[in-house]
Amino acid sequence: MENLSKIWKQWLAENGPRLLLFARGWGKNRQDAEDLVQEAVLKMWHHQQDKGGLPPDLPLVFSTIRFGGLMLYRSEKRRRAREESIVFLNDFEDVWLDPMMEEDEEAVMLREAVQGLSDKLREVVVMKVWGALTFAQISEALAISPNTAASRYRYALDQLSQSLQQVKGDRYADAR
Amino acid sequence: MRTPDEIENALLRLMPAGISVSAQVEMEEKLDELCGGVEVDMGRPVLAVNWKRYVGIAAALTVGIFVALAGYERGLVGNVAEVGREVFQEALPADLVFLTGSDRLEDVSDEGVFVDSAGSAIRKVRIRLVDEQQMRDEETGIVVVVSEPREEMLILPVNSF
């Protein structure tokens, strides 16, 4: 017998960072993304009660975060329309991937390139690389075909490769 | 140009940033509240299977899987996405149907001009808003209006002449 709270906490410790990374595509800052993760985890807890109470499969959590993000996006869109002339003071460093893990310049460029991907491409990359989901699982979470998921992934890798090439080329040109 | 495999390997070296300590603690406290001291049995029952008895069932299952995969390939995907949407909407009672939503500006008051830490002039404006949602109870026909008033402080840059 194991304590249910301990099981959920272990699950959260293992998957929290990858869920947060996925949520970053929907929240305008880290706090929004953490709120989205928290909301999804609590909703999943209730959802799992009639299924034995154990933590859910990751694709379902990704999907729940995505719908939470869509609701947040709608509300933010209304707010932006009202405040479009306002500049918020928001100059703190706010990164999606952990800069402590980066040992070289290329990793920094790649991190920035991932943040610069379009939403559709980035969510597939996040689920595949850091969520370790298969294309079949990604297709279920996003309601797209597995072929579409795979082609978005290939296209994203291609774009990341081009972005790296471009940045390196620009730097080389500046250095000359 | 880097190959897709090289890019993939480089991506795997990047680790997602962790959840902040405060958010982690908050979530763990909520999980503690929800779970209480519930214990669960993680052991799985071991099944003794007589394979000869199940050959026919296995054949039927194989056909079933092919049929299901054919449907899957035709675009019958999105079950998890649908459940995800349902999970998100579980907060609403089942018989309530969402009708409309609005974010209404109620009041604006000028708090004056201030100087921020960088020495720039800013104007603070306090606004009061009401986020309103209308839902209809399918059973009784009653329309429920949920209003969530809130206050926000807007920071506007002030141009100097």
PDB file of C-alpha atoms in Angstrom, chain A residues 22 24-26 66 73 96 115-125 142 152:
ATOM      1  CA  PHE A  22       4.019  23.097 -22.447  1.00  0.00           C
ATOM      2  CA  ARG A  24       4.440  28.380 -21.364  1.00  0.00           C
ATOM      3  CA  GLY A  25       3.007  28.326 -24.867  1.00  0.00           C
ATOM      4  CA  TRP A  26      -0.282  29.580 -23.445  1.00  0.00           C
ATOM      5  CA  ARG A  66      -4.273  23.222 -23.769  1.00  0.00           C
ATOM      6  CA  TYR A  73      -6.039  33.222 -24.365  1.00  0.00           C
ATOM      7  CA  TRP A  96      11.209  28.627 -20.722  1.00  0.00           C
ATOM      8  CA  GLN A 115      10.650  29.989 -28.014  1.00  0.00           C
ATOM      9  CA  GLY A 116      10.409  31.563 -31.468  1.00  0.00           C
ATOM     10  CA  LEU A 117       8.616  28.605 -33.087  1.00  0.00           C
ATOM     11  CA  SER A 118       4.948  29.018 -33.968  1.00  0.00           C
ATOM     12  CA  ASP A 119       2.497  27.620 -31.381  1.00  0.00           C
ATOM     13  CA  LYS A 120       1.500  24.663 -33.551  1.00  0.00           C
ATOM     14  CA  LEU A 121       5.079  23.550 -34.120  1.00  0.00           C
ATOM     15  CA  ARG A 122       6.295  24.249 -30.592  1.00  0.00           C
ATOM     16  CA  GLU A 123       3.572  22.223 -28.863  1.00  0.00           C
ATOM     17  CA  VAL A 124       4.471  19.159 -30.943  1.00  0.00           C
ATOM     18  CA  VAL A 125       8.192  19.603 -30.192  1.00  0.00           C
ATOM     19  CA  LEU A 142      -4.164  17.730 -30.271  1.00  0.00           C
ATOM     20  CA  ARG A 152       4.896  19.329 -37.890  1.00  0.00           C
TER      21      ARG A 152
END
